[in-house]
XYZ file of C-alpha atoms in Angstrom:
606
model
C -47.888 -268.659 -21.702
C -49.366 -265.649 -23.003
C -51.182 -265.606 -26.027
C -54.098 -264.110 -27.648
C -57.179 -266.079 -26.766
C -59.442 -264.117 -29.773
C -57.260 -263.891 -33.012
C -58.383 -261.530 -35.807
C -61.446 -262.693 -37.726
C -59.265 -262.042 -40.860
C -62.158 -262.398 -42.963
C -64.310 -259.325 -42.215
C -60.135 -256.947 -41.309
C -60.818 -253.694 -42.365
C -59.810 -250.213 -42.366
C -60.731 -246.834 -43.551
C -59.474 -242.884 -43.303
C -61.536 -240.019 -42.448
C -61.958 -237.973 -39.097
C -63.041 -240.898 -36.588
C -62.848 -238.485 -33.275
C -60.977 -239.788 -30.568
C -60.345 -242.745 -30.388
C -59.551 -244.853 -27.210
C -56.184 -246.292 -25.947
C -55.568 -248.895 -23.168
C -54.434 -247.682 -20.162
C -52.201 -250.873 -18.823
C -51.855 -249.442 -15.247
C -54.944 -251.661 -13.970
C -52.258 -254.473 -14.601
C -48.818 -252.677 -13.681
C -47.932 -248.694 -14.168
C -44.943 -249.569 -16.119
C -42.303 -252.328 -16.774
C -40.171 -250.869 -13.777
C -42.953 -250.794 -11.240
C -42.231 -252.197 -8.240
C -45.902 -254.276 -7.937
C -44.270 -256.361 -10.886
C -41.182 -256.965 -9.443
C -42.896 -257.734 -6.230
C -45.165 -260.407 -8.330
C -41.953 -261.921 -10.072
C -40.764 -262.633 -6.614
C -43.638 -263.967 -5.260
C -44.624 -265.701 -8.432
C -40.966 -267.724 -7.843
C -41.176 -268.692 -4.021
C -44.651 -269.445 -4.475
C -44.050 -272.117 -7.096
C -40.762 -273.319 -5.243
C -43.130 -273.429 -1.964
C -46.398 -274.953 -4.208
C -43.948 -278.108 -5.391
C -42.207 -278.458 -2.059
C -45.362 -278.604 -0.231
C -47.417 -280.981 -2.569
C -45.627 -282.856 -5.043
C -45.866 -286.494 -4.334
C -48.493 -285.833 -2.161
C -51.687 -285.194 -3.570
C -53.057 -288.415 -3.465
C -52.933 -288.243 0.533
C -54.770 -285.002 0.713
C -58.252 -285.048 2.020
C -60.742 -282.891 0.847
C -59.810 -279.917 2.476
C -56.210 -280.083 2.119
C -56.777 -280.728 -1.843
C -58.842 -277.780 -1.808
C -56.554 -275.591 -0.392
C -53.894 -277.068 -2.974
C -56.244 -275.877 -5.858
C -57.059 -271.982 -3.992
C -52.852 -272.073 -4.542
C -52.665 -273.114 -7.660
C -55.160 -270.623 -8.780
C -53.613 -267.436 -7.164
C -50.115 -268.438 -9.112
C -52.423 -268.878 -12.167
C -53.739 -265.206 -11.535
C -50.193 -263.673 -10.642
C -48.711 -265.525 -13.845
C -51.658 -264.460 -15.733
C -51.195 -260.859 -15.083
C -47.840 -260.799 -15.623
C -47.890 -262.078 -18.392
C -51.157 -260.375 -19.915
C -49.434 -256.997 -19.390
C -46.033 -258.010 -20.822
C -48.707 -259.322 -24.080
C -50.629 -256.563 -24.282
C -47.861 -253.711 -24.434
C -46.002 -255.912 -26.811
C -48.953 -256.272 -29.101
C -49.358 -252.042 -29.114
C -46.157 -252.040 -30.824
C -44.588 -255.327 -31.887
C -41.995 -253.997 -34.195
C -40.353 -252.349 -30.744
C -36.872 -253.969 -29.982
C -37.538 -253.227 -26.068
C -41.338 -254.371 -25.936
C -40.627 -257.994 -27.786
C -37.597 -258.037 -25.374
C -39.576 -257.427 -22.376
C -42.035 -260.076 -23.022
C -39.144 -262.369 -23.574
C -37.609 -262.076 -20.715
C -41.023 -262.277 -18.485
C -41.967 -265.064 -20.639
C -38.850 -267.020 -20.219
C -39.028 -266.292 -16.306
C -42.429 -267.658 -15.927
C -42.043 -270.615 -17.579
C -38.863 -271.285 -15.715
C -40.873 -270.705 -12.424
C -43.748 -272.845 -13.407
C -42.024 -275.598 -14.740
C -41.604 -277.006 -11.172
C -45.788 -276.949 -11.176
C -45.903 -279.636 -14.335
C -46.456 -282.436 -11.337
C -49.921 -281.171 -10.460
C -51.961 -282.151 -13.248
C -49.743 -285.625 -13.910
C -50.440 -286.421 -10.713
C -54.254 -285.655 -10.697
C -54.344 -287.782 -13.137
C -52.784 -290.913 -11.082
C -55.675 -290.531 -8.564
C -58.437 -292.923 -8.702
C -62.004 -292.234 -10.160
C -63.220 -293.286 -6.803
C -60.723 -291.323 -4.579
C -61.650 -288.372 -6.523
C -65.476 -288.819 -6.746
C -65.228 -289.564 -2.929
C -63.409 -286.357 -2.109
C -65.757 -284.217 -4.212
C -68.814 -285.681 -2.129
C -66.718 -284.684 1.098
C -66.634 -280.947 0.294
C -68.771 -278.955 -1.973
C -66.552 -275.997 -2.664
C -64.137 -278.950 -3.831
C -66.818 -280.721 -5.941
C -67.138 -276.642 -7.759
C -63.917 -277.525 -9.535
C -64.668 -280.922 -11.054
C -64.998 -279.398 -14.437
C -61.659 -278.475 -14.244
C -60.612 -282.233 -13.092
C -62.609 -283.568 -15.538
C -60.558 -281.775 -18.450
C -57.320 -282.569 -16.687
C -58.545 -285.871 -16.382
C -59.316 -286.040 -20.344
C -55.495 -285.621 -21.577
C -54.854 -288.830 -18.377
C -54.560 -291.076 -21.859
C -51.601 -288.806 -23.501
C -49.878 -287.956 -20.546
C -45.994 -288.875 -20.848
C -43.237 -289.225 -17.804
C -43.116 -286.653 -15.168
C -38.948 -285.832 -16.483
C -40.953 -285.735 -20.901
C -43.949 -283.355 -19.162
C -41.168 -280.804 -18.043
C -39.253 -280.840 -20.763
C -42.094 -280.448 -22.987
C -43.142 -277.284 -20.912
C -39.301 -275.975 -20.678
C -39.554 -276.096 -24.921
C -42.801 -274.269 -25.028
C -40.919 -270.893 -25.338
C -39.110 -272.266 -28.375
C -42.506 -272.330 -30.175
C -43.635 -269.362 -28.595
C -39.973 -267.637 -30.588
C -41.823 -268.681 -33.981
C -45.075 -267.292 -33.381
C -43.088 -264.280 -32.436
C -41.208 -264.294 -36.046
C -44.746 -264.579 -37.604
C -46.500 -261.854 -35.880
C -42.976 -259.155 -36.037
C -42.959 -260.543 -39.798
C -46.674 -259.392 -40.211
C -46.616 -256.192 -38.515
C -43.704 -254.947 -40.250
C -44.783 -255.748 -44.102
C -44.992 -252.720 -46.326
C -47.351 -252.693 -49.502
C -47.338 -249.321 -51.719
C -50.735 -248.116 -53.292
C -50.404 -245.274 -55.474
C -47.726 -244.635 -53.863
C -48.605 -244.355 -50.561
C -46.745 -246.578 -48.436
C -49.377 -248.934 -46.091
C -49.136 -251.659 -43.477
C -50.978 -254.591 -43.581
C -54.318 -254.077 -42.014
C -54.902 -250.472 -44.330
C -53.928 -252.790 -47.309
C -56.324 -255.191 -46.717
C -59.108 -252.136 -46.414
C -59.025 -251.827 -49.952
C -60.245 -255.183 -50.615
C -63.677 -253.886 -49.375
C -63.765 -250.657 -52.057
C -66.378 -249.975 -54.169
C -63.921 -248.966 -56.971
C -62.893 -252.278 -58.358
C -59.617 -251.151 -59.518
C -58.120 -250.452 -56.146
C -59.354 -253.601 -55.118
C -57.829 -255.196 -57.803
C -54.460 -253.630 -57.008
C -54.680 -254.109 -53.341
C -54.841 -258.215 -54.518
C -51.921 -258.012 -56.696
C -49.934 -255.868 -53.989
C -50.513 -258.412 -51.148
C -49.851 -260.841 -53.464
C -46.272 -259.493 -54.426
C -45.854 -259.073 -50.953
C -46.419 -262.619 -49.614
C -44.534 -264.086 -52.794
C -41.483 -261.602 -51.172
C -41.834 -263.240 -48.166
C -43.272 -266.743 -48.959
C -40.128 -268.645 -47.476
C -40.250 -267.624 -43.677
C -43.999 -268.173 -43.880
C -43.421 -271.473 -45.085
C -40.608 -272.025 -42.420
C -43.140 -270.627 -39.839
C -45.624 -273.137 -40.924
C -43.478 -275.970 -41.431
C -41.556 -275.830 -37.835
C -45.236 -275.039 -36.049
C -46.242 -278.382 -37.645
C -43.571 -280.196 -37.129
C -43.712 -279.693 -33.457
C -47.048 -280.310 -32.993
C -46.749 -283.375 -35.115
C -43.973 -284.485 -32.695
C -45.566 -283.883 -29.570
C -49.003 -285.600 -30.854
C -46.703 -288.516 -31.727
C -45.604 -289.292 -28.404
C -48.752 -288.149 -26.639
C -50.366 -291.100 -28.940
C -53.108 -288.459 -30.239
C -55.184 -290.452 -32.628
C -55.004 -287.297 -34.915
C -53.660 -283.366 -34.991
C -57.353 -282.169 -34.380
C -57.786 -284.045 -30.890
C -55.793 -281.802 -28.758
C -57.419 -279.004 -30.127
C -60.876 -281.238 -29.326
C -59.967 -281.729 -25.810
C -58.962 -277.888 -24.698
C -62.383 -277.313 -26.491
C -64.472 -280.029 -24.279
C -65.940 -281.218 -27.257
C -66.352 -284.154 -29.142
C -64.818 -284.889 -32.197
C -67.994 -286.441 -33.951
C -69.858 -283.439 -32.797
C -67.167 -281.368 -34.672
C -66.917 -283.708 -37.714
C -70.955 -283.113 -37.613
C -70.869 -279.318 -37.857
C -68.100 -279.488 -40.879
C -70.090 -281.971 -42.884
C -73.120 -279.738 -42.477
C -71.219 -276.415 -43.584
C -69.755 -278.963 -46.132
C -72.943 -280.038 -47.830
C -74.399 -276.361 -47.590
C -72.197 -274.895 -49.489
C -74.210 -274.621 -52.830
C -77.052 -273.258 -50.861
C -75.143 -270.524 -48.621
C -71.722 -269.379 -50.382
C -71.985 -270.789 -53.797
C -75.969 -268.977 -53.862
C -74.897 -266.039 -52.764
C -71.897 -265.393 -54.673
C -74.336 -265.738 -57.667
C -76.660 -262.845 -56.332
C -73.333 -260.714 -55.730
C -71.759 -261.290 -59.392
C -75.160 -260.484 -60.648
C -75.487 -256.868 -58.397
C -71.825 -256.521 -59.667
C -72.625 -257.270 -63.481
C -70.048 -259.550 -63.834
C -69.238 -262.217 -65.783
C -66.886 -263.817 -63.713
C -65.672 -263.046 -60.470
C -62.415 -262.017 -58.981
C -60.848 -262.910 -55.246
C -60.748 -259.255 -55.180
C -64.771 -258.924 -55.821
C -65.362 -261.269 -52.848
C -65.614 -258.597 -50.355
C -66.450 -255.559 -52.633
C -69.257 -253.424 -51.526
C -72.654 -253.326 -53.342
C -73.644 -251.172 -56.181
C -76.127 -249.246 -54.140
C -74.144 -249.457 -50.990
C -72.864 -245.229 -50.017
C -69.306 -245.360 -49.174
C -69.311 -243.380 -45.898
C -66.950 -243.005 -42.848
C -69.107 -244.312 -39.231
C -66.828 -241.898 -36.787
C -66.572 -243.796 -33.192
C -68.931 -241.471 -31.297
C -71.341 -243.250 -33.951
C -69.909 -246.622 -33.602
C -70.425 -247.023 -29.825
C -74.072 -244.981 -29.728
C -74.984 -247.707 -32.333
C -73.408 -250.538 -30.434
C -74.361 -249.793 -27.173
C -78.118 -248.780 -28.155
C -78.369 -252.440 -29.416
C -76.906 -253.824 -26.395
C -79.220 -251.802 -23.831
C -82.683 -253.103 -26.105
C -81.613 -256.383 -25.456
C -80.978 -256.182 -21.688
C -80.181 -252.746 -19.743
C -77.420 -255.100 -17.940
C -75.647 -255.880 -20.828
C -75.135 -251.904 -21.668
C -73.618 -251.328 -18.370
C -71.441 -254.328 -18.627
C -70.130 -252.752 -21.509
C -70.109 -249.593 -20.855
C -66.887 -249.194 -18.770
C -64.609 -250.646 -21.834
C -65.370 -247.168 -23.541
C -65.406 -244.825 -20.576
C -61.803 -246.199 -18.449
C -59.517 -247.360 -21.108
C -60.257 -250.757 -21.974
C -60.568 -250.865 -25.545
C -57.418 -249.790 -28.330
C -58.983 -248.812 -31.170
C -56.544 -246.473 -33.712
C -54.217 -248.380 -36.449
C -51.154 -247.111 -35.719
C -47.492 -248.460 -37.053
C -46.122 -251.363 -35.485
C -49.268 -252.088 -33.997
C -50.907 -255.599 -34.426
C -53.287 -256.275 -36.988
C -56.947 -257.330 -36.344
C -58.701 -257.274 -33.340
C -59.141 -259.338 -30.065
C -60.842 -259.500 -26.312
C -58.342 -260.864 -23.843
C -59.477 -261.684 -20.650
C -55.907 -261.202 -18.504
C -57.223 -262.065 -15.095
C -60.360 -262.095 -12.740
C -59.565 -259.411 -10.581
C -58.760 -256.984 -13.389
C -60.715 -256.690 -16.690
C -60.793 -257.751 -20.118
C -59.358 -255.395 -22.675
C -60.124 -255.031 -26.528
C -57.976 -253.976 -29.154
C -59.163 -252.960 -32.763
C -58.480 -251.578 -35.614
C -60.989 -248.490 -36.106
C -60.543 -246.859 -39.329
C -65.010 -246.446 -39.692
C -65.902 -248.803 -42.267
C -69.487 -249.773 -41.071
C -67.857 -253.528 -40.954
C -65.611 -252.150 -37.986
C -69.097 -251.493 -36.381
C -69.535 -255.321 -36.094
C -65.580 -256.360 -34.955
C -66.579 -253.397 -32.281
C -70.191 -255.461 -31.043
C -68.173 -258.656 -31.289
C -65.049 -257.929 -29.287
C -67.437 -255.943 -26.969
C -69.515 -258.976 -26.832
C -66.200 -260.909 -25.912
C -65.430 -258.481 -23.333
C -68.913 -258.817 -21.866
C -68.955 -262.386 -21.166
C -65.306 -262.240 -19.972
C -66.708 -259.720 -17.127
C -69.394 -262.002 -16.269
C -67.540 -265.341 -16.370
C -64.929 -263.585 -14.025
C -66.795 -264.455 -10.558
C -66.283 -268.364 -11.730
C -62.539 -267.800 -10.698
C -59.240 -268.692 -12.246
C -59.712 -271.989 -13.176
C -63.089 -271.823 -14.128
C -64.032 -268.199 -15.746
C -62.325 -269.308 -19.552
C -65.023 -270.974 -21.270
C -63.603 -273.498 -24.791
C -63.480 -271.577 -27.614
C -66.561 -273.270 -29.026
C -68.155 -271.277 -26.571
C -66.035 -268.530 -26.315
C -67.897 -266.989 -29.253
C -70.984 -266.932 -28.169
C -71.406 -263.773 -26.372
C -69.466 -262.290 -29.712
C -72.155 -263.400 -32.274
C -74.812 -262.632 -30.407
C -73.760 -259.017 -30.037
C -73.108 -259.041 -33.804
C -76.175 -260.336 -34.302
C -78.168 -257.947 -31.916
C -76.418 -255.006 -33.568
C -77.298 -255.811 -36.893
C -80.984 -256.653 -36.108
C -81.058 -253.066 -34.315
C -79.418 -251.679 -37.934
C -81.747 -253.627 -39.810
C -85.171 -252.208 -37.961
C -83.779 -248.476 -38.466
C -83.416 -249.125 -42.385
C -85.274 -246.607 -44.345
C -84.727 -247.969 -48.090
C -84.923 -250.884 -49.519
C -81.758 -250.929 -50.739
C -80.358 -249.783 -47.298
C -82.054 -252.938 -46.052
C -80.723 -255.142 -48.936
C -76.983 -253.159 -48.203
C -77.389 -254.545 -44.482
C -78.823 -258.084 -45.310
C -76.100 -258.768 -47.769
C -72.992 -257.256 -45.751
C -74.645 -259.731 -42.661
C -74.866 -262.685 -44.859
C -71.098 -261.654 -46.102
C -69.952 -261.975 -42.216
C -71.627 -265.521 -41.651
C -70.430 -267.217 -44.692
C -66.718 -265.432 -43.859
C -67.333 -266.681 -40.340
C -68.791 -270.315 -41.307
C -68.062 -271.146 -44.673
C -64.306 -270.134 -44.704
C -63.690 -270.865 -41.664
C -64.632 -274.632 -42.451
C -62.314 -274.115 -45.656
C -59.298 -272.836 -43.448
C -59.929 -276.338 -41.276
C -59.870 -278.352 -44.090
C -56.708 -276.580 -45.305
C -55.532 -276.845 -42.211
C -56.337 -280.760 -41.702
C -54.371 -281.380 -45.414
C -51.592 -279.138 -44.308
C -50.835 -281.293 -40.743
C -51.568 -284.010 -42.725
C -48.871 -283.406 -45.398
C -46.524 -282.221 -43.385
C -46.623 -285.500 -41.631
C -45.180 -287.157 -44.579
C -42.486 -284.606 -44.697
C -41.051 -280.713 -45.655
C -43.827 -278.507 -47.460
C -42.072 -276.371 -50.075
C -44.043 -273.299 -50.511
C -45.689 -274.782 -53.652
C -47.094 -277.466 -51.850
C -48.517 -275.223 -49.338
C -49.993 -272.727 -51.634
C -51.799 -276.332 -53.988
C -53.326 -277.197 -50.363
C -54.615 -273.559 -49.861
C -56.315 -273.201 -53.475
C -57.368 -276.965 -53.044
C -60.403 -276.167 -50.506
C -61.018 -272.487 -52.126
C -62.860 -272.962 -55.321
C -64.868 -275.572 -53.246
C -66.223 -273.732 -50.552
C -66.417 -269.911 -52.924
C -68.083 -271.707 -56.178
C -68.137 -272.401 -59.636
C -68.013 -268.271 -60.454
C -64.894 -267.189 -59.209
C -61.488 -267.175 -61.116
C -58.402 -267.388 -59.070
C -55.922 -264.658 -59.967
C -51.996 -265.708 -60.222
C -50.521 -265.025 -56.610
C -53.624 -265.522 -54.635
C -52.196 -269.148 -54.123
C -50.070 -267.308 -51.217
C -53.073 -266.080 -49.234
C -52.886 -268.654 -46.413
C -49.280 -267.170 -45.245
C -51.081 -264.063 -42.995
C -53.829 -265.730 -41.073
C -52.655 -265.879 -37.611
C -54.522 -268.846 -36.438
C -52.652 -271.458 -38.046
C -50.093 -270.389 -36.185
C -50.758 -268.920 -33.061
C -53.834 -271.493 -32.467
C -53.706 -274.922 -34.816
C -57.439 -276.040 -35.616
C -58.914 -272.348 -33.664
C -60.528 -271.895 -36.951
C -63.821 -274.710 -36.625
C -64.735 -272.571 -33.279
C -66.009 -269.392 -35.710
C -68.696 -272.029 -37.272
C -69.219 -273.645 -33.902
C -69.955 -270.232 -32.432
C -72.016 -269.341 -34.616
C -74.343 -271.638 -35.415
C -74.707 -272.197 -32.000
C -75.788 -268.174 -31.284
C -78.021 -268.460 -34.688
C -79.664 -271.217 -32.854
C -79.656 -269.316 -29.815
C -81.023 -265.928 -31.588
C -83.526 -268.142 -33.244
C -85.475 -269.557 -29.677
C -84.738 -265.715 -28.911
C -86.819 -264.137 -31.773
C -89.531 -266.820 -31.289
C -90.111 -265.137 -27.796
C -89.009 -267.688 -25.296
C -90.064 -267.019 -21.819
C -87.151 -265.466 -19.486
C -84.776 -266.074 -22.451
C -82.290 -262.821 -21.061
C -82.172 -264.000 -17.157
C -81.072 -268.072 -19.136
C -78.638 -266.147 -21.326
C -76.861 -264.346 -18.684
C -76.873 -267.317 -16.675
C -75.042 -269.031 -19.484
C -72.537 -266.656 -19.703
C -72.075 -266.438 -16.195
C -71.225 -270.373 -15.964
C -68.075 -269.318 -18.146
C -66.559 -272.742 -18.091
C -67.903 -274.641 -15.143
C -70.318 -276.174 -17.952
C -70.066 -278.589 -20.816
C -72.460 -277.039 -23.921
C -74.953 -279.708 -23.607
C -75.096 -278.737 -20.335
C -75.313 -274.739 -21.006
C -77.723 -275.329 -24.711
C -80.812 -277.585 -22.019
C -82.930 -274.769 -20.583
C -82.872 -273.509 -24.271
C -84.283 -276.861 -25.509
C -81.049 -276.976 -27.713
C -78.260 -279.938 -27.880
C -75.301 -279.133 -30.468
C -74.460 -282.988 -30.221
C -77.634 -283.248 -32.506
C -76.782 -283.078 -36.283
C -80.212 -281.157 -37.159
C -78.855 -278.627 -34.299
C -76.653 -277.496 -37.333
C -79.035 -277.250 -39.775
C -80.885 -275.087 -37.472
C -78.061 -272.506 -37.314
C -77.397 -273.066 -41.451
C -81.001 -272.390 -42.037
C -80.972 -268.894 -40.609
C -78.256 -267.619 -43.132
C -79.947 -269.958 -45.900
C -83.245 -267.802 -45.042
C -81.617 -264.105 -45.112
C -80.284 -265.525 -48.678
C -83.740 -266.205 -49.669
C -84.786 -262.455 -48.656
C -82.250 -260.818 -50.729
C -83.289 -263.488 -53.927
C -86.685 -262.165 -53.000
C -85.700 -258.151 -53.482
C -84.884 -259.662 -56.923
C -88.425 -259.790 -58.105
């Protein structure tokens, strides 16, 4: 199933107007030239006599095969994992260009519906796996070591072996997938083709949400109120949205016999749920001293009394409003890049140069911005949505940074290149955080440096602290939903139950904001994606941290990381750092870097 492995980071969506330049559009033809080309009616073909052949040829059987015949079973599996993949990535990725096109949102239908209906004859491979003995297996993998290569992969096969259901259930359960797939569908068509009118102008979503970051308060102010009126239009098919996507989930956890809604999301991730439970309790308990700390700074710079949802965003006082073109955007990017490691500038440097990156906001188009991967023998490609506010400049080094370790991870192979999301942010911090270090040493002013420490500390408590919030909202919501149908109003008590919490005593909650939950895509496209954000980075502020202290050979162990894609489990990957995120003071390490950039700004104070 296709679907966007990077959702927005909704938090830091922006837009802006001005002359950018030119901007960059995908070229798909690296996938297919066009919907009629004959290469993807050639890979339809082969995609449904190879799984016919794959099934006929192996299931029942896979507990016979030797070493070398399960070996060759897995090289199979993995080209129908490419061919499906690339299908389906281009089918995705024109349909996300323009999602409000009747033809493009057919087309991926169609393709969608075909490939599941050719893979469902596949579902035997991984129930079967899991009938082989630890010993068989371990015995096998000794036998051949281009076998023993893929035991990561076994071993996360291997960890659903306690929720697996009947061979006749696991089918139908992969038949219904494109039933859920039709609701995320709803959402994002829903999304893209919302109106809001400011001053009577006539925006889409992402260009509305641009205002929230203006310095005049006003049109911030009205920007709230107008999404606001918006959502309230629309409240009941978000709420339907939410409550089927639950309800599913809640079903299928039920007869898996998950011991709660988070596990699944625990197991894709290869990571334990105490280690999870560890990192919220950390963000949790640091809330006065990140979010709650800094908000106080802000309403101060703001002169405030109070402040507004609408302020939480707002640029500083002292901060020039000015439009970064793109020719500025990726000199700025890629400079930062190249100082770390010349490799890593001309890794990236082909996503500007042959049509890998999307950038213009353009109707129809979806909102936010995301690295997807498609396949190992093609390239990643990035989508954004460039309208030059100097916060685009960090979406740009963190999709980039996405895009980077996709390239590198690629050699792994199929089954092995697509790290867990916990890690699967890594390579994106870390290019935020390189960018805005390289921003940071070229600030002239004081206040330019305060402008840049603030708007950094902004993006880690949007990426940590509300990220955490939107996991505990969504842990109530799966929880409630359990019990039976959410009404909007119990939805929208759930949302502003973890909000005043995690923002602080000084904000006031204006009438309608209570709706805000209804267009974050990860709650629906990815239930529990959200803890991944905080994982990733306070795992890369960890990571930056050895880096800054001048670690011996730290570049050659980073790239190596990367490289490993998903062939390692993080304790694993975090060793030759001396790091090990199943520690609980791991996370303070990460919390005390943001903690100590708030302490610089409280210093510019005196």
């Amino acid at each position: 199933m296709f679907q966007l492995p990077f959702p927005v980071r909704d938090a830091n969506a922006s837009s802006g107007s001005g002359d950018l330049g030119k901007l960059p559009e995908w070229d798909l033809s690296d996938l297919y030239a066009g919907e009629d080309a004959p290469e993807l009616s050639r890979d339809l073909d082969w995609l449904q006599k190879e799984c016919a052949g794959f099934a006929a040829d192996y299931e029942g059987k896979l507990a016979d095969l030797d070493a070398d015949g399960l070996l060759t079973c897995v090289h199979r599996n993995e080209k129908i994992n490419n061919i499906a993949g690339r299908i389906m990535s281009y089918a995705g990725l024109r349909y996300y260009q323009l999602t409000t096109d009747a033809d493009r949102a057919k087309f991926l239908s169609d393709v969608q519906e075909k490939v599941t209906i050719f893979t469902t004859p596949l579902v035997f491979f991984t129930l079967e796996i899991n009938r082989i003995e630890d010993a068989t297996l371990d015995a096998l993998f000794a036998a051949n070591a281009d076998l023993a290569r893929y035991k990561p992969v076994f071993d996360r096969i291997r960890a659903m072996k306690p929720y697996q259901l009947s061979d006749e259930l696991e089918r139908f359960m992969h038949d219904l997938g494109i039933v859920g797939d039709a609701w995320e569908k709803l959402f994002d068509e829903t999304i893209a083709g919302l109106t809001f009118e400011i001053d009577g102008e006539e925006l889409g979503i992402e260009a509305t949400l641009n205002f929230l970051t203006e310095q005049d308060r006003s049109k911030r102010e009205a920007a709230a109120r107008e999404l606001a009126r918006v959502f309230a239009d629309n409240i009941k098919i978000f709420a339907r949205v939410h409550n089927t996507q639950a309800k599913e989930k809640e079903i299928i956890d039920r007869w898996r016999g998950m011991p709660s809604p988070q596990m699944g999301r625990h197991l894709s991730n290869d990571v334990e749920p105490e280690v999870v439970e560890a990192l919220r309790e950390a963000v949790v308990a640091a809330y006065p001293k990140l979010s709650h700390r800094y908000y106080e700074l802000k309403r101060k710079w703001l002169g405030l009394d109070r402040m507004q949802v609408w302020d939480r965003n707002a640029p500083l006082p002292m901060e020039t409003t000015r439009i970064v073109d793109w020719d500025e955007a990726r000199a700025t990017v890629m400079e930062a890049y190249e100082a770390f490691d010349p490799r890593m500038g001309e890794l990236a440097q082909p996503f500007f140069d042959k049509g890998w990156i999307d950038a213009g906001v353009k109707p129809g188009k979806a909102p936010g911005a995301f690295a997807h991967p498609t396949v190992t023998n093609v390239h990643p490609y990035v989508m954004l949505n460039y309208l030059g506010k100097p916060r685009d400049v960090m979406t740009l080094a963190h999709e980039l940074g996405h895009g980077v370790h996709q390239v590198l991870a690629a050699d792994q192979g199929e089954m092995l290149s697509s790290t867990p999301l916990t890690l699967a942010e890594t390579a994106s911090v870390f290019g935020e955080m390189l960018t805005f270090r390289k921003m940071l040493e070229k600030a002239k002013t004081k206040e330019e440096r305060k402008v840049l420490l603030a708007g950094k500390v902004e993006d880690m408590i949007n990426t940590v602290v509300r990220q955490i919030a939107f996991y505990d909202f969504e842990c109530k919501l799966h929880a409630a939903r359990a019990e039976g149908e959410l009404t909007p109003e119990d939805i929208n008590a759930l949302w502003m139950s973890v909000q005043a919490e995690s923002l602080g005593e000084g904000f006031d909650f204006m009438e309608g904001y209570e709706t805000f939950w209804a267009y974050i895509p990860h709650f629906v496209h990815s239930p529990f994606y959200v803890y991944a954000y905080a994982f990733g980075d306070g795992l890369v502020n960890a990571l930056y941290s050895v880096y800054a202290e001048g670690a011996e050979g730290f570049e050659d162990k980073y790239f190596d990381l990367l490289k490993a894609g998903g062939s390692k489990h993080h304790k694993e990957l975090l060793a030759p750092f001396g790091l090990d995120a199943s520690d609980p003071k791991f996370w303070d390490k990460g919390l005390s870097m943001i903690s100590g950039l708030i302490d610089q700004l409280e210093a510019m104070e005196d």
